[in-house]
Coordinates of N, CA and C in Angstrom, one line a residue:
X6 N -9.5 16.1 -8.6 CA -8.2 15.8 -9.4 C -8.2 14.4 -9.8
X7 N -7.5 14.1 -10.9 CA -7.3 12.8 -11.4 C -6.2 12.1 -10.5
X8 N -6.5 11.0 -9.9 CA -5.5 10.3 -9.0 C -4.6 9.6 -10.0
X9 N -3.3 9.8 -9.7 CA -2.3 9.3 -10.6 C -2.2 7.7 -10.4
X10 N -2.6 7.2 -9.3 CA -2.4 5.8 -9.0 C -3.7 5.0 -9.1
X11 N -4.9 5.7 -9.2 CA -6.2 5.0 -9.2 C -7.0 5.6 -10.3
X12 N -7.4 4.9 -11.3 CA -8.2 5.5 -12.4 C -9.6 5.6 -12.0
X13 N -10.4 6.5 -12.6 CA -11.8 6.6 -12.4 C -12.1 7.3 -11.1
X14 N -11.2 8.1 -10.5 CA -11.5 8.8 -9.3 C -11.7 10.3 -9.4
X15 N -11.7 10.8 -10.6 CA -11.9 12.2 -10.8 C -13.4 12.6 -10.7
X16 N -13.8 13.3 -9.7 CA -15.2 13.6 -9.4 C -15.9 14.2 -10.6
X17 N -15.3 15.2 -11.2 CA -16.0 15.9 -12.3 C -16.2 15.0 -13.5
X18 N -15.5 13.9 -13.7 CA -15.7 13.0 -14.7 C -16.8 12.0 -14.3
X19 N -16.8 11.6 -13.1 CA -17.7 10.5 -12.6 C -19.1 11.0 -12.2
X20 N -19.2 12.2 -11.7 CA -20.5 12.7 -11.2 C -21.6 12.8 -12.3
X21 N -21.3 13.3 -13.5 CA -22.4 13.3 -14.5 C -22.9 11.9 -14.8
X22 N -22.1 10.9 -14.8 CA -22.6 9.5 -15.0 C -23.5 9.1 -13.9
X23 N -23.1 9.4 -12.6 CA -23.9 9.0 -11.5 C -25.2 9.7 -11.5
X24 N -25.2 11.0 -11.8 CA -26.5 11.8 -11.9 C -27.4 11.2 -12.9
X25 N -26.9 10.9 -14.1 CA -27.7 10.3 -15.2 C -28.3 9.0 -14.8
X26 N -27.5 8.2 -14.2 CA -28.0 6.8 -13.8 C -29.0 6.8 -12.6
X27 N -29.0 8.0 -11.9 CA -29.9 8.2 -10.8 C -30.8 9.4 -11.0
X28 N -31.4 9.5 -12.2 CA -32.1 10.7 -12.6 C -33.3 11.1 -11.8
X29 N -33.8 10.2 -11.0 CA -35.0 10.5 -10.1 C -34.5 11.0 -8.7
X30 N -33.3 11.3 -8.6 CA -32.7 11.8 -7.3 C -33.2 13.2 -7.0
X31 N -33.6 13.4 -5.7 CA -34.0 14.7 -5.3 C -33.1 15.3 -4.2
X32 N -32.0 14.6 -3.8 CA -31.0 15.1 -2.9 C -29.7 14.4 -3.2
X33 N -28.7 15.2 -3.3 CA -27.3 14.8 -3.4 C -26.5 15.1 -2.2
X34 N -25.9 14.1 -1.6 CA -25.0 14.4 -0.4 C -23.6 14.3 -1.0
X35 N -22.9 15.4 -1.0 CA -21.6 15.6 -1.6 C -20.5 15.7 -0.6
X36 N -19.7 14.7 -0.5 CA -18.6 14.7 0.5 C -17.3 14.2 -0.2
X37 N -16.6 15.1 -0.7 CA -15.3 14.8 -1.4 C -14.3 15.8 -0.9
X38 N -13.0 15.4 -1.1 CA -11.9 16.4 -0.7 C -10.7 15.8 0.0
X39 N -10.9 14.7 0.7 CA -9.8 14.1 1.4 C -8.7 13.7 0.4
X40 N -9.0 13.0 -0.6 CA -7.9 12.5 -1.5 C -7.3 13.7 -2.2
X41 N -8.0 14.8 -2.4 CA -7.4 16.0 -3.0 C -6.3 16.6 -2.2
X42 N -6.2 16.2 -0.9 CA -5.1 16.7 0.0 C -3.8 16.0 -0.2
X43 N -3.8 15.0 -1.0 CA -2.5 14.2 -1.2 C -1.4 15.1 -1.7
X44 N -0.2 14.9 -1.3 CA 0.9 15.7 -1.7 C 1.1 15.8 -3.2
X45 N 0.8 14.8 -3.9 CA 1.0 14.8 -5.4 C 0.2 15.9 -6.1
X46 N -0.8 16.4 -5.5 CA -1.6 17.5 -6.1 C -1.1 18.9 -5.8
X47 N -0.3 19.0 -4.7 CA 0.3 20.3 -4.4 C -0.8 21.4 -4.4
X48 N -1.8 21.2 -3.6 CA -3.0 22.1 -3.6 C -3.3 22.6 -2.2
X49 N -4.3 23.3 -2.0 CA -4.7 23.9 -0.7 C -6.2 23.9 -0.6
X50 N -6.7 24.3 0.5 CA -8.2 24.3 0.8 C -9.0 25.1 -0.2
X51 N -8.4 26.2 -0.7 CA -9.1 27.1 -1.6 C -9.3 26.5 -2.9
X52 N -8.2 25.8 -3.4 CA -8.3 25.1 -4.7 C -9.3 23.9 -4.6
X53 N -9.2 23.2 -3.5 CA -10.1 22.1 -3.3 C -11.6 22.5 -3.3
X54 N -11.8 23.7 -2.7 CA -13.2 24.2 -2.6 C -13.7 24.7 -4.0
X55 N -12.8 25.1 -4.9 CA -13.1 25.4 -6.2 C -13.6 24.2 -7.0
X56 N -13.0 23.1 -6.7 CA -13.4 21.8 -7.3 C -14.8 21.4 -6.8
X57 N -15.1 21.6 -5.6 CA -16.4 21.4 -5.0 C -17.5 22.3 -5.7
X58 N -17.1 23.5 -5.9 CA -18.0 24.5 -6.6 C -18.3 23.9 -8.0
X59 N -17.3 23.4 -8.7 CA -17.6 22.8 -10.0 C -18.5 21.7 -10.0
X60 N -18.4 20.8 -9.0 CA -19.3 19.7 -8.8 C -20.7 20.1 -8.5
X61 N -20.9 21.2 -7.7 CA -22.2 21.7 -7.4 C -22.8 22.3 -8.7
X62 N -22.0 23.0 -9.5 CA -22.5 23.5 -10.8 C -23.0 22.3 -11.7
X63 N -22.2 21.2 -11.7 CA -22.6 20.1 -12.5 C -24.0 19.5 -12.0
X64 N -24.2 19.4 -10.7 CA -25.4 18.9 -10.2 C -26.6 19.9 -10.6
X65 N -26.4 21.1 -10.4 CA -27.4 22.1 -10.7 C -27.7 22.2 -12.2
X66 N -26.7 22.0 -13.0 CA -26.9 22.0 -14.5 C -27.7 20.7 -14.9
X67 N -27.5 19.7 -14.2 CA -28.3 18.4 -14.5 C -29.7 18.6 -14.1
X68 N -29.9 19.2 -12.9 CA -31.3 19.4 -12.4 C -31.2 20.5 -11.3
X69 N -31.7 21.7 -11.6 CA -31.6 22.8 -10.7 C -32.5 22.6 -9.4
X70 N -33.4 21.7 -9.5 CA -34.3 21.4 -8.3 C -33.7 20.5 -7.3
X71 N -32.6 19.8 -7.6 CA -32.0 18.8 -6.7 C -31.5 19.6 -5.4
X72 N -31.8 19.1 -4.3 CA -31.3 19.7 -3.0 C -29.9 19.1 -2.9
X73 N -29.0 19.9 -2.3 CA -27.6 19.5 -2.1 C -27.2 19.7 -0.7
X74 N -26.7 18.6 -0.1 CA -26.1 18.7 1.2 C -24.6 18.5 1.0
X75 N -23.9 19.6 1.2 CA -22.4 19.6 1.1 C -21.8 19.2 2.5
X76 N -20.9 18.3 2.5 CA -20.3 17.8 3.7 C -18.8 17.9 3.6
X77 N -18.3 18.6 4.5 CA -16.8 18.7 4.6 C -16.3 17.4 5.3
X78 N -15.2 16.9 4.8 CA -14.7 15.6 5.3 C -14.2 15.7 6.7
X79 N -14.0 14.5 7.3 CA -13.3 14.4 8.6 C -11.9 14.9 8.5
X80 N -11.3 15.3 9.6 CA -9.9 15.7 9.6 C -9.0 14.5 9.3
X81 N -7.9 14.7 8.7 CA -6.8 13.7 8.7 C -6.2 13.6 10.1
X82 N -5.8 12.4 10.5 CA -5.1 12.2 11.7 C -3.8 12.9 11.7
X83 N -3.3 13.3 12.9 CA -2.1 14.0 13.0 C -0.9 13.2 12.6
X84 N -1.0 11.9 12.6 CA 0.2 11.0 12.2 C 0.0 10.4 10.8
X85 N -1.0 10.8 10.0 CA -1.3 10.1 8.7 C -0.1 10.1 7.8
X86 N 0.8 11.0 7.9 CA 2.0 11.1 7.0 C 3.1 10.2 7.5
X87 N 3.1 9.8 8.7 CA 4.2 9.0 9.3 C 4.3 7.6 8.8
X88 N 5.5 7.0 9.0 CA 5.7 5.6 8.6 C 4.6 4.7 9.1
X89 N 4.2 3.8 8.3 CA 3.1 2.8 8.6 C 1.7 3.3 8.4
X90 N 1.6 4.6 7.9 CA 0.3 5.1 7.6 C 0.2 5.4 6.1
X91 N 0.0 6.6 5.7 CA -0.2 6.8 4.2 C 0.8 7.8 3.7
X92 N 1.8 7.4 3.0 CA 2.8 8.3 2.5 C 2.4 9.3 1.4
X93 N 1.1 9.1 1.0 CA 0.6 10.1 0.0 C 0.2 11.4 0.7
X94 N 0.2 11.5 2.0 CA -0.1 12.7 2.7 C 1.1 13.2 3.5
X95 N 1.1 14.4 3.9 CA 2.2 15.0 4.7 C 1.7 15.9 5.7
X96 N 2.5 16.6 6.5 CA 2.1 17.5 7.5 C 1.2 18.6 7.0
X97 N 1.5 19.1 5.8 CA 0.7 20.1 5.2 C -0.7 19.6 4.9
X98 N -0.8 18.4 4.5 CA -2.1 17.8 4.2 C -3.0 17.8 5.5
X99 N -2.4 17.6 6.6 CA -3.1 17.6 7.9 C -3.6 19.0 8.1
X100 N -2.8 20.0 7.9 CA -3.2 21.4 8.0 C -4.3 21.8 7.1
X101 N -4.2 21.4 5.8 CA -5.3 21.6 4.9 C -6.6 21.0 5.3
X102 N -6.5 19.8 5.9 CA -7.8 19.2 6.4 C -8.4 20.0 7.5
X103 N -7.7 20.7 8.2 CA -8.3 21.6 9.3 C -8.9 22.8 8.7
X104 N -8.5 23.3 7.6 CA -9.0 24.5 6.9 C -10.1 24.3 6.0
X105 N -10.3 23.0 5.6 CA -11.3 22.7 4.5 C -12.7 23.0 5.0
X106 N -13.1 22.7 6.3 CA -14.4 23.0 6.8 C -14.8 24.4 6.5
X107 N -14.0 25.4 6.9 CA -14.3 26.8 6.7 C -14.5 27.2 5.2
X108 N -13.7 26.6 4.4 CA -13.9 26.9 2.9 C -15.2 26.3 2.4
X109 N -15.5 25.1 2.8 CA -16.7 24.5 2.4 C -18.0 25.2 2.9
X110 N -17.9 25.7 4.1 CA -19.0 26.5 4.7 C -19.2 27.8 3.8
X111 N -18.1 28.4 3.3 CA -18.2 29.6 2.4 C -18.9 29.2 1.1
X112 N -18.5 28.0 0.6 CA -19.1 27.6 -0.7 C -20.5 27.3 -0.5
X113 N -20.9 26.7 0.6 CA -22.3 26.3 0.9 C -23.1 27.6 1.0
X114 N -22.6 28.6 1.7 CA -23.4 29.9 1.8 C -23.5 30.6 0.4
X115 N -22.4 30.6 -0.3 CA -22.4 31.3 -1.6 C -23.3 30.6 -2.6
X116 N -23.3 29.3 -2.6 CA -24.1 28.5 -3.6 C -25.4 28.0 -3.0
X117 N -25.8 28.4 -1.8 CA -27.1 28.1 -1.2 C -27.3 26.6 -1.2
X118 N -26.4 25.9 -0.5 CA -26.6 24.5 -0.3 C -26.8 24.3 1.2
X119 N -27.2 23.1 1.6 CA -27.2 22.7 3.0 C -25.7 22.4 3.3
X120 N -25.3 22.4 4.6 CA -24.0 22.1 5.0 C -23.9 21.3 6.3
X121 N -22.9 20.4 6.3 CA -22.6 19.6 7.5 C -21.1 19.3 7.5
X122 N -20.5 19.5 8.7 CA -19.1 19.2 8.8 C -18.9 17.8 9.4
X123 N -18.4 16.9 8.7 CA -18.2 15.5 9.2 C -17.3 15.5 10.4
X124 N -16.4 16.5 10.4 CA -15.4 16.5 11.5 C -16.1 17.0 12.9
X125 N -17.3 17.5 12.8 CA -18.0 17.9 14.0 C -18.5 16.6 14.7
X126 N -18.6 15.5 14.0 CA -19.2 14.3 14.5 C -18.3 13.1 14.5
X127 N -17.3 13.1 13.7 CA -16.5 11.9 13.5 C -15.0 12.2 13.4
X128 N -14.2 11.2 13.6 CA -12.7 11.4 13.6 C -12.1 10.2 12.9
X129 N -10.9 10.3 12.4 CA -10.2 9.2 11.7 C -9.8 8.1 12.8
X130 N -9.7 6.9 12.3 CA -9.3 5.8 13.2 C -7.9 5.9 13.5
X131 N -7.5 5.4 14.6 CA -6.1 5.3 15.0 C -5.3 4.3 14.1
X132 N -6.1 3.4 13.5 CA -5.5 2.3 12.7 C -4.8 2.9 11.4
X133 N -5.4 3.9 10.8 CA -4.8 4.4 9.6 C -4.8 5.9 9.5
X134 N -5.4 6.6 10.5 CA -5.3 8.1 10.6 C -6.0 8.8 9.5
X135 N -6.9 8.0 8.8 CA -7.5 8.6 7.5 C -9.0 8.2 7.4
X136 N -9.3 7.0 7.7 CA -10.7 6.6 7.5 C -11.4 6.4 8.9
X137 N -12.7 6.4 8.8 CA -13.5 6.3 10.1 C -13.6 4.8 10.4
X138 N -13.6 4.5 11.7 CA -13.9 3.2 12.2 C -15.4 3.0 12.3
X139 N -15.9 1.8 12.8 CA -17.3 1.5 12.8 C -18.0 2.6 13.7
X140 N -17.5 2.8 14.9 CA -18.1 3.8 15.8 C -18.3 5.2 15.2
X141 N -17.2 5.7 14.5 CA -17.3 7.0 13.9 C -18.2 7.0 12.7
X142 N -18.3 5.9 11.9 CA -19.2 5.8 10.8 C -20.7 5.9 11.4
X143 N -20.9 5.3 12.5 CA -22.2 5.3 13.1 C -22.6 6.7 13.6
X144 N -21.7 7.4 14.2 CA -21.9 8.8 14.6 C -22.1 9.7 13.5
X145 N -21.3 9.5 12.4 CA -21.5 10.4 11.2 C -22.8 10.1 10.5
X146 N -23.2 8.8 10.4 CA -24.4 8.4 9.8 C -25.6 9.0 10.5
X147 N -25.6 9.0 11.8 CA -26.7 9.6 12.6 C -26.8 11.1 12.3
X148 N -25.7 11.8 12.2 CA -25.7 13.2 12.0 C -26.2 13.5 10.6
X149 N -25.8 12.7 9.6 CA -26.3 12.9 8.2 C -27.8 12.6 8.2
X150 N -28.3 11.6 8.8 CA -29.7 11.3 8.9 C -30.5 12.4 9.5
X151 N -30.0 12.9 10.6 CA -30.7 14.0 11.3 C -30.8 15.3 10.4
X152 N -29.7 15.5 9.7 CA -29.6 16.7 8.8 C -30.6 16.5 7.7
X153 N -30.7 15.3 7.1 CA -31.6 15.1 6.0 C -33.1 15.2 6.5
X154 N -33.3 14.7 7.7 CA -34.7 14.9 8.2 C -35.1 16.4 8.4
X155 N -34.1 17.2 8.8 CA -34.4 18.6 8.9 C -34.6 19.3 7.5
X156 N -33.8 18.8 6.5 CA -34.0 19.3 5.2 C -35.4 19.1 4.7
X157 N -36.0 17.9 5.0 CA -37.3 17.6 4.5 C -38.4 17.9 5.5
X158 N -38.1 18.5 6.6 CA -39.1 18.8 7.6 C -40.0 20.0 7.2

């Protein structure tokens, strides 16, 4: 979705430019969806997964040989919507974040991509209930590296 407050954040507009500027790419790691859970979009996990399908179609139309690792995002923290955190999310956003993994798994199966759930390895920080801290980034990076090694094994 186009973010109303931040320009240049719509994946379907940005991805083709990235693919073109990295034309020798043989693997795309695709992890988007957290910002799509903002209340301003009034959406759900099924609609968000349709957006991911569109991005995968864009990748495959650019180069059908590119391997794709689809990654479902970490969960939003239970308090992300509360005062002093991020007012762009609400309780429903937290619920959608729990359901997104299952929808992305379906997309991955249906479109024959590799899959990894970031939420299986990392969690949001207590500081903002939304982004990973250093420790969780490290855990997530190790999981992605291991998955990529398996893809090329």
